[in-house]
GROMACS .gro file of C-alpha atoms in nm:
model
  397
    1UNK     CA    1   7.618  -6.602 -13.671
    2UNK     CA    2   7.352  -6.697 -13.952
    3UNK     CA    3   7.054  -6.816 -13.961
    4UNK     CA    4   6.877  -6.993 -14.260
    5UNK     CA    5   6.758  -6.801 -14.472
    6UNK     CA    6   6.344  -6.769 -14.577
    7UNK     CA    7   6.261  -6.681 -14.238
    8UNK     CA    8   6.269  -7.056 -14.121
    9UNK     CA    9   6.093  -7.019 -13.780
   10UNK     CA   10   5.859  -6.787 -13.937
   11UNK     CA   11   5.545  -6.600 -13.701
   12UNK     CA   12   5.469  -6.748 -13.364
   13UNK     CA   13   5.166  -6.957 -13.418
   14UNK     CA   14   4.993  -7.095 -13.202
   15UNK     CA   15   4.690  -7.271 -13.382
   16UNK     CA   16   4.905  -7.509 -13.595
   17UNK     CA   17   4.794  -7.820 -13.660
   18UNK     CA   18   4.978  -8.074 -13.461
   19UNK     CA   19   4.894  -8.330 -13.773
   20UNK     CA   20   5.000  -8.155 -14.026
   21UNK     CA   21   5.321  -7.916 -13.956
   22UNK     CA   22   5.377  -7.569 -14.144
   23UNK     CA   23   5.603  -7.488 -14.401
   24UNK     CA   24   5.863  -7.296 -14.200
   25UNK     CA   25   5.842  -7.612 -13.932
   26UNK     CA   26   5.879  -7.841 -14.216
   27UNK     CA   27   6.206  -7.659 -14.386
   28UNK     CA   28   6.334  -7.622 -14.054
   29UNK     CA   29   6.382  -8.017 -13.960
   30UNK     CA   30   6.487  -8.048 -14.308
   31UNK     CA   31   6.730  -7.770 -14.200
   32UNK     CA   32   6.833  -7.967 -13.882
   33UNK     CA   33   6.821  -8.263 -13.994
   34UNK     CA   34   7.096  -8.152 -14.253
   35UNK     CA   35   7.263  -8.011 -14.000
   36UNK     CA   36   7.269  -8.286 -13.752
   37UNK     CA   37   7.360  -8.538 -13.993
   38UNK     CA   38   7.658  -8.336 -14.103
   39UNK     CA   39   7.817  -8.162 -13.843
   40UNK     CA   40   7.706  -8.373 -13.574
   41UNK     CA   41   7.664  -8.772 -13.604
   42UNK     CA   42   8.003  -8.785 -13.726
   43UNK     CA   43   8.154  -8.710 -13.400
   44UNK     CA   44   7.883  -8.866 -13.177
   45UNK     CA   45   8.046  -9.204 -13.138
   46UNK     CA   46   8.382  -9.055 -13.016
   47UNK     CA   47   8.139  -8.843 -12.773
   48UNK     CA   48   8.027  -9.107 -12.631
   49UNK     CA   49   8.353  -9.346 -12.627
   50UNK     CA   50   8.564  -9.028 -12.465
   51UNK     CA   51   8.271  -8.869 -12.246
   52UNK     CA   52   8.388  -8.544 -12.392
   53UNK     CA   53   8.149  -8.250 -12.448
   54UNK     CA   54   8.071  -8.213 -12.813
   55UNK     CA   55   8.219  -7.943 -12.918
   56UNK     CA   56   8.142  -7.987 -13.247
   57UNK     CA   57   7.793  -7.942 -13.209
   58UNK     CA   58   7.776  -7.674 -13.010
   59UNK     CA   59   8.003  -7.482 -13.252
   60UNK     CA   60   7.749  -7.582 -13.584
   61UNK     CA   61   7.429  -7.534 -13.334
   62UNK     CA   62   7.580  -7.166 -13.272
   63UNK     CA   63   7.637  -7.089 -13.645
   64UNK     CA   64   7.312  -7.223 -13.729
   65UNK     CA   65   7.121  -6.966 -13.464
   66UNK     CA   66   6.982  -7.339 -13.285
   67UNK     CA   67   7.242  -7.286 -12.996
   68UNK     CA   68   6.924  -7.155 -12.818
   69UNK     CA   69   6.637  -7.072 -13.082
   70UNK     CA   70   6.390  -6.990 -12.804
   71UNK     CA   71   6.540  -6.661 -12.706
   72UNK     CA   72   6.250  -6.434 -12.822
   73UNK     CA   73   6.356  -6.166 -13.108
   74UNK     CA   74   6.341  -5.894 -12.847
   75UNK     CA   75   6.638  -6.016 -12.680
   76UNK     CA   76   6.853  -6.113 -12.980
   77UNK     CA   77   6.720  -6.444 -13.032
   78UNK     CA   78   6.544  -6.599 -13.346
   79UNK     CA   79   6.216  -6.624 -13.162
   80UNK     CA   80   6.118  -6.983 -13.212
   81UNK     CA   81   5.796  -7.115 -13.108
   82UNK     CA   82   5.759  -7.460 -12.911
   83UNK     CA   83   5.722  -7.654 -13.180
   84UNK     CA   84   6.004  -7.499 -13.331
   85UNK     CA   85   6.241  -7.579 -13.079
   86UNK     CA   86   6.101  -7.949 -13.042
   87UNK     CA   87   6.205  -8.007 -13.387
   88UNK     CA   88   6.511  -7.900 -13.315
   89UNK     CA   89   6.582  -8.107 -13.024
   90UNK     CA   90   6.395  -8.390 -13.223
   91UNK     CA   91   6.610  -8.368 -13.514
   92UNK     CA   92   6.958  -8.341 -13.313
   93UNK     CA   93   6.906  -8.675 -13.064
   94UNK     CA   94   6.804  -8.857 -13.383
   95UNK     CA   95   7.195  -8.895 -13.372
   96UNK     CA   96   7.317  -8.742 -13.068
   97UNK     CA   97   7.118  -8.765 -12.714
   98UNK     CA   98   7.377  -8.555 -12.542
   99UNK     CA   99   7.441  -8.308 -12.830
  100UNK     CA  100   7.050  -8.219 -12.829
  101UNK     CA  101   7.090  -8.124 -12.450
  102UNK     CA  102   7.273  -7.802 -12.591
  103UNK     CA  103   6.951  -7.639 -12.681
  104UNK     CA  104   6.721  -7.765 -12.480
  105UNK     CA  105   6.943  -7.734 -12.155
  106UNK     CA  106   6.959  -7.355 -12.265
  107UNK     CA  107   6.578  -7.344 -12.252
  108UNK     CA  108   6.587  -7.538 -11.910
  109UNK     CA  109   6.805  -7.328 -11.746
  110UNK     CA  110   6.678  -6.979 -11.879
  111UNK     CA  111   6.345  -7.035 -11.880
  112UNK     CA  112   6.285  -6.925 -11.516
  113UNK     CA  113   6.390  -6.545 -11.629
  114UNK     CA  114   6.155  -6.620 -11.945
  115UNK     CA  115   5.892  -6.605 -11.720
  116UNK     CA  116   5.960  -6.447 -11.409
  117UNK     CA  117   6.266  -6.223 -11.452
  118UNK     CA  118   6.337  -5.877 -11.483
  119UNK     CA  119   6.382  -5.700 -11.833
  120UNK     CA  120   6.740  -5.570 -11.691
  121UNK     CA  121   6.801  -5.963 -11.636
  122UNK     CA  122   6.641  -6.059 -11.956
  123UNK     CA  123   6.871  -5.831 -12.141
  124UNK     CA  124   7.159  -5.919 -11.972
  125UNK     CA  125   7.175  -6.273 -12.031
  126UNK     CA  126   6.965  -6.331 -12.239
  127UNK     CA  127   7.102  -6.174 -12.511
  128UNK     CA  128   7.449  -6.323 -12.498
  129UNK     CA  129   7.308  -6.688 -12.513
  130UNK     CA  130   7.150  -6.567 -12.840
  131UNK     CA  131   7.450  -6.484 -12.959
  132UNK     CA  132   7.592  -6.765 -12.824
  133UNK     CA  133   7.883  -6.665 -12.619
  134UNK     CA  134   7.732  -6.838 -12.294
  135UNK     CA  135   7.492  -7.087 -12.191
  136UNK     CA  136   7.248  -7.183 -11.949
  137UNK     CA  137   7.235  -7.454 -11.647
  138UNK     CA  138   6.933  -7.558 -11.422
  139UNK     CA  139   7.041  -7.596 -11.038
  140UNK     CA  140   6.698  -7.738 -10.854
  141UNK     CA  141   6.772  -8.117 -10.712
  142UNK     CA  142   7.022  -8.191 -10.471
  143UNK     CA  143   7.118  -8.499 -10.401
  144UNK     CA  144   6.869  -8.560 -10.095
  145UNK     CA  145   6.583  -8.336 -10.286
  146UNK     CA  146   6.556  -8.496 -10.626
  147UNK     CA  147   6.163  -8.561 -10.671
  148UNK     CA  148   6.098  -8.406 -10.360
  149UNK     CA  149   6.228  -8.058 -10.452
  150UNK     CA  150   6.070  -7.839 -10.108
  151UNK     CA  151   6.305  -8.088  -9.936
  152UNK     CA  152   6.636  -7.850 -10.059
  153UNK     CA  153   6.851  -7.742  -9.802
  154UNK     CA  154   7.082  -7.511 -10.038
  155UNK     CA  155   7.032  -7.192  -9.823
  156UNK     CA  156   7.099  -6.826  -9.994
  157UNK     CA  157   7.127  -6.522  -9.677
  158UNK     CA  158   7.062  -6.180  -9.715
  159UNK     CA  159   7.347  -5.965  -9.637
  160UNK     CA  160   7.314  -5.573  -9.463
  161UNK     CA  161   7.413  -5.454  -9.820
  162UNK     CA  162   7.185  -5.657 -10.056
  163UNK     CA  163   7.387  -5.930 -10.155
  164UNK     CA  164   7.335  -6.295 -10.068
  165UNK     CA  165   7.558  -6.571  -9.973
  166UNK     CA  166   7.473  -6.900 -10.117
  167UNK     CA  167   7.562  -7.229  -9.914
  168UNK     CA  168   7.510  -7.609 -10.026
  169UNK     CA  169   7.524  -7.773 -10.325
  170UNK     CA  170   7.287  -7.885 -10.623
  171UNK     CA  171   7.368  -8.192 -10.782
  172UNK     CA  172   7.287  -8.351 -11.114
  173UNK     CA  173   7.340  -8.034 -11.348
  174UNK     CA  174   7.326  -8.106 -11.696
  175UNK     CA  175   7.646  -7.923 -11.882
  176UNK     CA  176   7.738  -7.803 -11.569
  177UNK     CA  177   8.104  -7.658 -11.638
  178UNK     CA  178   8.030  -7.578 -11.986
  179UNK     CA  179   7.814  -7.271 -11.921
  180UNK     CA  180   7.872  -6.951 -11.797
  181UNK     CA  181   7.516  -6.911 -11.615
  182UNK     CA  182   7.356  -7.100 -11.354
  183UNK     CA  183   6.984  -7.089 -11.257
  184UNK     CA  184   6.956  -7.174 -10.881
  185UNK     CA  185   6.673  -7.264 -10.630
  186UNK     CA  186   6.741  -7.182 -10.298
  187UNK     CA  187   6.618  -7.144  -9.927
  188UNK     CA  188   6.626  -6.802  -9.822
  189UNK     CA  189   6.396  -6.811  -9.559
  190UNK     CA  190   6.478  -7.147  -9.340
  191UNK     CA  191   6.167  -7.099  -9.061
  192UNK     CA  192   5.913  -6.983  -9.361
  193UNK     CA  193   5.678  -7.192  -9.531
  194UNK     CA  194   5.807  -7.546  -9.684
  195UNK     CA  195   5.836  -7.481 -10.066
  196UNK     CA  196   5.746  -7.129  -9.975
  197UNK     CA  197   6.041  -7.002  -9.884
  198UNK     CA  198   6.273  -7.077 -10.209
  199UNK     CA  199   6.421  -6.818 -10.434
  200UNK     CA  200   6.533  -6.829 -10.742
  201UNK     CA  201   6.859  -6.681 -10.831
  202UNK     CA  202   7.161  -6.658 -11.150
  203UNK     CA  203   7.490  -6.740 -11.041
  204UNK     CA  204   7.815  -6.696 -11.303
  205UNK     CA  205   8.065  -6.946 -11.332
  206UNK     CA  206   8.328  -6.682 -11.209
  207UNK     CA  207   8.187  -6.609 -10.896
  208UNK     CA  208   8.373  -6.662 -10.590
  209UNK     CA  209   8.284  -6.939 -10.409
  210UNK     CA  210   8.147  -7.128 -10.634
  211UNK     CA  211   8.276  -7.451 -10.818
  212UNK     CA  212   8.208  -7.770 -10.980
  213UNK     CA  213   8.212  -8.174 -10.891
  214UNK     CA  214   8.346  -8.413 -11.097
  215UNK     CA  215   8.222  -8.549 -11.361
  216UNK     CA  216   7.952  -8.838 -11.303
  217UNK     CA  217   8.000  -9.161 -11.479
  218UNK     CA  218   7.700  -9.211 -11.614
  219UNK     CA  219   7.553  -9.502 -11.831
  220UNK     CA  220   7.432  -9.246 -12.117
  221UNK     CA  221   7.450  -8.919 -12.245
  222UNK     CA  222   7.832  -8.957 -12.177
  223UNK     CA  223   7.891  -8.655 -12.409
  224UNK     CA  224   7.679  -8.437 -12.204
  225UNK     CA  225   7.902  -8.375 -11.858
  226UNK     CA  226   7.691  -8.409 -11.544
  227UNK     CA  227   7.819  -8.204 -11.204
  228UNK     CA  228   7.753  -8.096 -10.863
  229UNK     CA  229   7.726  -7.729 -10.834
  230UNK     CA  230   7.950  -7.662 -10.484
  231UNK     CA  231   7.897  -7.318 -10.299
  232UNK     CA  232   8.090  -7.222 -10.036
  233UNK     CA  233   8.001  -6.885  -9.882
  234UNK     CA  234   7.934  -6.761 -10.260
  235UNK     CA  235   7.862  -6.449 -10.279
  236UNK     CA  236   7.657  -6.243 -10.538
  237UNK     CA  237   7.519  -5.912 -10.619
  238UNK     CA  238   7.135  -5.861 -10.518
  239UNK     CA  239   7.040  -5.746 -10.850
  240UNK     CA  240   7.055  -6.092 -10.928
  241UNK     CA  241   6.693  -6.284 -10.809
  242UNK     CA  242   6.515  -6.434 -11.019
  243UNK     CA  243   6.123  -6.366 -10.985
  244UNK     CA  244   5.973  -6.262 -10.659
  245UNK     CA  245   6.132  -6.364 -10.287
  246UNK     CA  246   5.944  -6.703 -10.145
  247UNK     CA  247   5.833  -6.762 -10.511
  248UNK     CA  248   6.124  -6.973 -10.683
  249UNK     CA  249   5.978  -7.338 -10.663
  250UNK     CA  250   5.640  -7.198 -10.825
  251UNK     CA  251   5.893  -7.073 -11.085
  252UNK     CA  252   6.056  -7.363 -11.120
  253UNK     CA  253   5.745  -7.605 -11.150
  254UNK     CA  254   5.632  -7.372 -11.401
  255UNK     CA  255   5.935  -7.406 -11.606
  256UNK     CA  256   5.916  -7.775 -11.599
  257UNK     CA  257   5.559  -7.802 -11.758
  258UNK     CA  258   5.690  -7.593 -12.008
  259UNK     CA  259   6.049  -7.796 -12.040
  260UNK     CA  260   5.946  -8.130 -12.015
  261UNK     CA  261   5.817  -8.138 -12.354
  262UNK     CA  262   6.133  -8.100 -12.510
  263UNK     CA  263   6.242  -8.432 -12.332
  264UNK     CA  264   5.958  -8.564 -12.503
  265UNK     CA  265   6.087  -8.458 -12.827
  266UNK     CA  266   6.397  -8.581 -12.753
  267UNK     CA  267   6.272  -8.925 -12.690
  268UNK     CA  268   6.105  -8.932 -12.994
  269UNK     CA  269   6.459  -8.802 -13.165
  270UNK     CA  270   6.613  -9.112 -13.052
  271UNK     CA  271   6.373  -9.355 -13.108
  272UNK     CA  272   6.329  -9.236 -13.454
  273UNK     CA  273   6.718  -9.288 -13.511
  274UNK     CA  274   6.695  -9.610 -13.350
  275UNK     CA  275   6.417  -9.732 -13.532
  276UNK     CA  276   6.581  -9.578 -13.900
  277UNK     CA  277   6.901  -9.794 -13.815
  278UNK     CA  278   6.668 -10.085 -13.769
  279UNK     CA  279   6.508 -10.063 -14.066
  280UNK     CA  280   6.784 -10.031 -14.286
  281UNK     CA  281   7.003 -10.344 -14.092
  282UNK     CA  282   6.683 -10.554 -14.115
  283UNK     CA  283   6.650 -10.466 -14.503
  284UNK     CA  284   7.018 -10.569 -14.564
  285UNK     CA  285   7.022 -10.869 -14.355
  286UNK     CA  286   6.976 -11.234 -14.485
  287UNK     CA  287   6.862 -11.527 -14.305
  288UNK     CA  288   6.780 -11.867 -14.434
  289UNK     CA  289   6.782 -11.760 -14.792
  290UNK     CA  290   6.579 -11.411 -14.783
  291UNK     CA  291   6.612 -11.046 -14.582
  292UNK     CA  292   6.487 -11.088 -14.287
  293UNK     CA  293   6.251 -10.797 -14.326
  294UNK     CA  294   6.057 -11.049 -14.492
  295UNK     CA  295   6.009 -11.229 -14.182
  296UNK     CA  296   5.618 -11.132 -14.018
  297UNK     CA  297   5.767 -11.154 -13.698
  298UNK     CA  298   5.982 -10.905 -13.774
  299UNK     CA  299   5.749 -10.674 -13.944
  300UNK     CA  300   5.537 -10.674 -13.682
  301UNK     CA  301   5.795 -10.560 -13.426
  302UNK     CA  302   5.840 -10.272 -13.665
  303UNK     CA  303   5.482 -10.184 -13.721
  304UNK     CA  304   5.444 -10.168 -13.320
  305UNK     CA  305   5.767  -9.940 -13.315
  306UNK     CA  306   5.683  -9.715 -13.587
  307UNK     CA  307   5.323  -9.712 -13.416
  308UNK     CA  308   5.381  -9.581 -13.057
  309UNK     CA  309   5.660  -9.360 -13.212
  310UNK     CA  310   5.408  -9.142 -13.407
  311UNK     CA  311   5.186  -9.178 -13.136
  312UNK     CA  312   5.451  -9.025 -12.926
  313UNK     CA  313   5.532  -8.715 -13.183
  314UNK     CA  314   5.181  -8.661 -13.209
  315UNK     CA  315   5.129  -8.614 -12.826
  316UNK     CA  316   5.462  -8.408 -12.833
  317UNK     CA  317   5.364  -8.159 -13.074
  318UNK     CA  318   5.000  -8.145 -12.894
  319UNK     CA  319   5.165  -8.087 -12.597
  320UNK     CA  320   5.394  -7.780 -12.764
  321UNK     CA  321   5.100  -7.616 -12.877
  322UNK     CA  322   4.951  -7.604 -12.534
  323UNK     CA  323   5.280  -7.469 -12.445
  324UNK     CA  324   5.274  -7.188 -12.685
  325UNK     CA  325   4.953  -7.084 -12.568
  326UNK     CA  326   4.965  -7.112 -12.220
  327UNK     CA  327   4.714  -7.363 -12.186
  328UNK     CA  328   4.580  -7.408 -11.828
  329UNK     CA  329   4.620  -7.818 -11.906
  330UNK     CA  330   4.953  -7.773 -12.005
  331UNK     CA  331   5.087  -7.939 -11.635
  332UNK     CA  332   4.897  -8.261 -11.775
  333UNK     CA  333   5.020  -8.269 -12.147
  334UNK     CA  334   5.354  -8.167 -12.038
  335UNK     CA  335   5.377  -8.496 -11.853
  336UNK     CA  336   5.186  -8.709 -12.040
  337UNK     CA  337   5.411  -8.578 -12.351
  338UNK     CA  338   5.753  -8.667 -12.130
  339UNK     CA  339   5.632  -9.009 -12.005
  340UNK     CA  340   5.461  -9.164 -12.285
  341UNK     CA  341   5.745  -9.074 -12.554
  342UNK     CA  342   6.046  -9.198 -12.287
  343UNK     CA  343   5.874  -9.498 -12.221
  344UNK     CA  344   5.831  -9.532 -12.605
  345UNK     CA  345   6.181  -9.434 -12.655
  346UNK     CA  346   6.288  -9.719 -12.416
  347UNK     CA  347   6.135  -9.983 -12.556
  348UNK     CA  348   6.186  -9.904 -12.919
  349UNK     CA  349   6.561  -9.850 -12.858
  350UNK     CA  350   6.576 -10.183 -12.718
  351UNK     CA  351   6.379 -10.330 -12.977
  352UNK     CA  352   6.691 -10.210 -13.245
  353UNK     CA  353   6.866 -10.350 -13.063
  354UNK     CA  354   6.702 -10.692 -13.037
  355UNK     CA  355   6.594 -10.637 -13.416
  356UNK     CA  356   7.005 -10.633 -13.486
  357UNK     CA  357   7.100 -10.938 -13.268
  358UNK     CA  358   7.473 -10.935 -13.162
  359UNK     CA  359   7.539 -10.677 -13.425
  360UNK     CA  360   7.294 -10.446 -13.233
  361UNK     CA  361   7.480 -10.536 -12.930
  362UNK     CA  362   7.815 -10.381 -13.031
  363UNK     CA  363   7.950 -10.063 -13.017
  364UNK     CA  364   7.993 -10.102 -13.425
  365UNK     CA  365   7.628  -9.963 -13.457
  366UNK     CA  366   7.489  -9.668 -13.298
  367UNK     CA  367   7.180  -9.846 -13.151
  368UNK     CA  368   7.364  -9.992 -12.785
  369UNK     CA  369   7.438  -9.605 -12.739
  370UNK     CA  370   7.043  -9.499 -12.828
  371UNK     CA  371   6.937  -9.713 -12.624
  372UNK     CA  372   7.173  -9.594 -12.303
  373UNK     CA  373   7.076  -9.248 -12.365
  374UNK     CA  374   6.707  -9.326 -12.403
  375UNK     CA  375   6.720  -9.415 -12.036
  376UNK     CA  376   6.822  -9.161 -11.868
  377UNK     CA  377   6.472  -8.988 -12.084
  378UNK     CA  378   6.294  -9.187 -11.812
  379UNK     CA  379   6.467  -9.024 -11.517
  380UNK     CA  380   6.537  -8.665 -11.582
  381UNK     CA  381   6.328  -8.340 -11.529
  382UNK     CA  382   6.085  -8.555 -11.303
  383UNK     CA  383   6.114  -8.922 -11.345
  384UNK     CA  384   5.813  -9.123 -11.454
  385UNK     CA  385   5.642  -9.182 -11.164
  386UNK     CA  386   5.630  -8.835 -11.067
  387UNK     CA  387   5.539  -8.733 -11.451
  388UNK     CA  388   5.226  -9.041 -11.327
  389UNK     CA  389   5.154  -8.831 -10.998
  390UNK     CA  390   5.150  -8.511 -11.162
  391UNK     CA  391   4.875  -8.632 -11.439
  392UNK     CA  392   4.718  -8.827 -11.153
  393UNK     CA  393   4.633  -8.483 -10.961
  394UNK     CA  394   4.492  -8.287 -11.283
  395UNK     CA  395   4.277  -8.573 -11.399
  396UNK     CA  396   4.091  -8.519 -10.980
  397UNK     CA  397   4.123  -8.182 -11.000
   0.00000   0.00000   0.00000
C-alpha cells in the first residue's frame, strides 16, 4: 500500500473553512478525482449492467490508502478528517454510486468501535481494514425494524461461559458478503427496556452459524451487493461487544449523525457527474440551427442545478466540520446535510436526464444509471422523512 505523497490528508483540522477548502483537501480530490476517473468509471457501466461488485475499485481504493481513510493513524490508518473522507466519497460517486459505498460503508460499519469500542477491538480490526485485507458491514434494520430500529427482534443470549448466541436476521446490508466484519445490533435483554436493551456486537464472516441472503435486485447501486445477514444459533466469543451492555442503539444513533454526512457527499458526487455530463451533451447538441445551450430555457435549468448543488456541498462540508468537532448540533446538520443533498441529487439527476432527451434515456450515457443510484440516497441510513423528524425534534428542543 501507498499513499500520495505530500502528506495529502495533512493535520486534523477542525476550523476549516467550509467555503474555501485547504490545500491538502484540495490536492486530495484532485488526487481522487484522478483516481476515480481512471481506475474506476471505466468499469462502472459493466458494474452496473452485471450487478457485480467492483472489484476494480476496491483494488485502486486499497492501493491508494482510500479503502478506508478514516482509520485514525493510531490504528494503521491515514487519519483522515471528515471532510477528508467526504471528498473522497464525493469524488468516487461522481462516476460510481456503488463503488463510493467501499469507503464510506467501511466508516458505517466501523464506526460503532470508533466510538464505543475497546482498544483490544480497535486494534484488532481496525488495523486490518487499514491495511485493507477486510472490510466493514453495518447490521441494524431488519426487515420489520427499518425506521423503527427499537422494534428489532434479532436476539443475542448470554451463555454460562461468556459467549453469546445470536438468533434472527438483519436485512438490507450494504456489501454484505464482501466483508469479513459485521457490526450487529441486537436484543440481549428481551423483558428490559425498549431500545434499552440492544447490544452492539462484531461478528466474522467465518463464524458458525452465520450466512448470507441472496442478492437483492435492486433498481440502483447494482454494483454494490445488498444481503440479509442469517444467524442461526451463531455463536461468538464474549470478547466481542461492542460498547457497554443495553447501550448499542445509543451507539448506533450516534454513528448515524456522524455517517449520514457521507451520504450527503455522495449525493452531491452524483449530481455533480450528472450535471458535468449535462453540460457537455447540451454544449455539443444542435437544434434548429444552434447548440442548444444557447437555448434560456435550457440555461436556466442549469443555473437551478448548478445552484442547489453548491448549496448542497456547502451544507455537506458544514455539516463535516460539526462532525470533526463533535458539535452538540451535529444530529441536526447531519440530517439536514443527508436530506437536502439527496433530494438535490434526485432532482438534478433527473434533470440530465430530461436535459439529454431520449439520449439521456439510454443506457449509452451514464446519466439513466445516476439517476437510479441517486434514489436509493433518499432511502438509506434513515430515509427522508425520518432525516425531517429528526431535524423536527432539535429545532423544539
Amino acid at each position: 500500500m501507498h499513499g500520495i505523497p505530500g502528506g495529502i490528508f495533512g493535520p486534523v483540522n477542525p476550523d476549516f473553512d467550509a467555503f474555501q477548502l485547504s490545500d491538502s483537501h484540495r490536492q486530495l480530490r484532485a488526487a481522487v478525482r484522478e483516481l476515480a476517473e481512471a481506475q474506476i468509471e471505466p468499469y462502472a457501466a459493466d458494474c452496473d449492467e452485471n450487478a457485480r461488485y467492483p472489484q476494480e475499485a476496491h483494488d485502486a481504493l486499497v492501493a491508494s490508502d482510500f479503502f478506508a481513510p478514516h482509520v485514525p493513524e493510531e490504528y494503521g490508518g491515514a487519519g483522515a478528517d471528515a471532510l477528508a473522507v467526504c471528498l473522497v466519497i464525493e469524488e468516487v460517486a461522481r462516476v460510481c454510486v456503488s463503488s463510493s459505498l467501499i469507503p464510506a460503508v467501511n466508516k458505517l460499519g466501523s464506526m460503532p468501535l470508533i466510538l464505543g469500542g475497546s482498544e483490544e477491538l480497535k486494534h484488532r480490526y481496525l488495523t486490518p481494514m487499514a491495511e485493507g485485507k477486510s472490510g466493514f458491514c453495518y447490521g441494524l434494520s431488519e426487515r420489520e425494524a427499518g425506521s423503527d430500529t427499537a422494534g428489532m427482534k434479532c436476539t443475542a443470549t448470554e451463555q454460562a461461559d461468556g459467549s453469546w448466541v445470536l438468533d434472527g436476521h438483519k436485512a438490507w446490508i450494504t456489501n454484505a458478503g464482501e466483508m469479513d466484519y459485521y457490526t450487529v445490533l441486537a436484543v440481549t435483554e428481551p423483558e428490559g427496556r425498549r431500545g434499552a436493551n440492544i447490544t452492539a456486537f462484531v461478528v466474522e464472516r467465518g463464524d458458525e452459524g452465520f450466512s448470507f441472503g441472496a442478492k437483492e435486485r435492486k433498481l440502483g447501486i447494482k454494483g454494490s451487493p445488498t444481503r440479509e445477514l442469517l444467524f442461526d444459533h451463531c455463536v461468538i466469543p464474549g470478547d466481542r461487544v461492542v460498547g457497554a451492555r443495553g447501550e448499542g442503539l445509543k451507539l448506533a444513533l450516534r454513528t448515524l449523525d456522524h455517517t449520514r454526512i457521507t451520504i450527503g457527499a455522495q449525493a452531491v458526487g452524483v449530481a455533480q457527474g450528472a450535471l458535468d455530463k449535462a453540460v457537455g451533451y447540451v454544449k455539443a447538441r444542435e437544434q434548429f440551427g444552434k447548440h442548444i445551450a444557447e437555448f434560456q430555457g435550457v440555461q436556466f435549468m442549469l443555473a437551478d442545478m448548478a445552484m442547489h448543488l453548491e448549496a448542497a456541498r456547502q451544507l455537506v462540508y458544514a455539516a463535516a466540520s460539526k462532525s470533526e468537532r463533535g458539535d452538540r448540533d451535529l444530529s441536526y446538520f447531519g440530517a439536514a446535510a443527508k436530506c437536502f443533498a439527496s433530494d438535490m441529487a434526485m432532482k438534478v439527476t433527473t434533470d440530465a436526464v430530461q436535459l439529454m432527451g431520449g439520449m439521456g434515456y439510454t443506457r449509452d450515457f451514464p446519466v439513466e444509471r445516476m439517476m437510479r443510484d441517486a434514489k436509493i440516497t433518499q432511502i438509506y441510513e434513515g430515509t427522508n422523512q425520518i432525516q425531517r423528524i429528526v431535524m423536527a425534534r432539535q429545532i423544539l428542543g
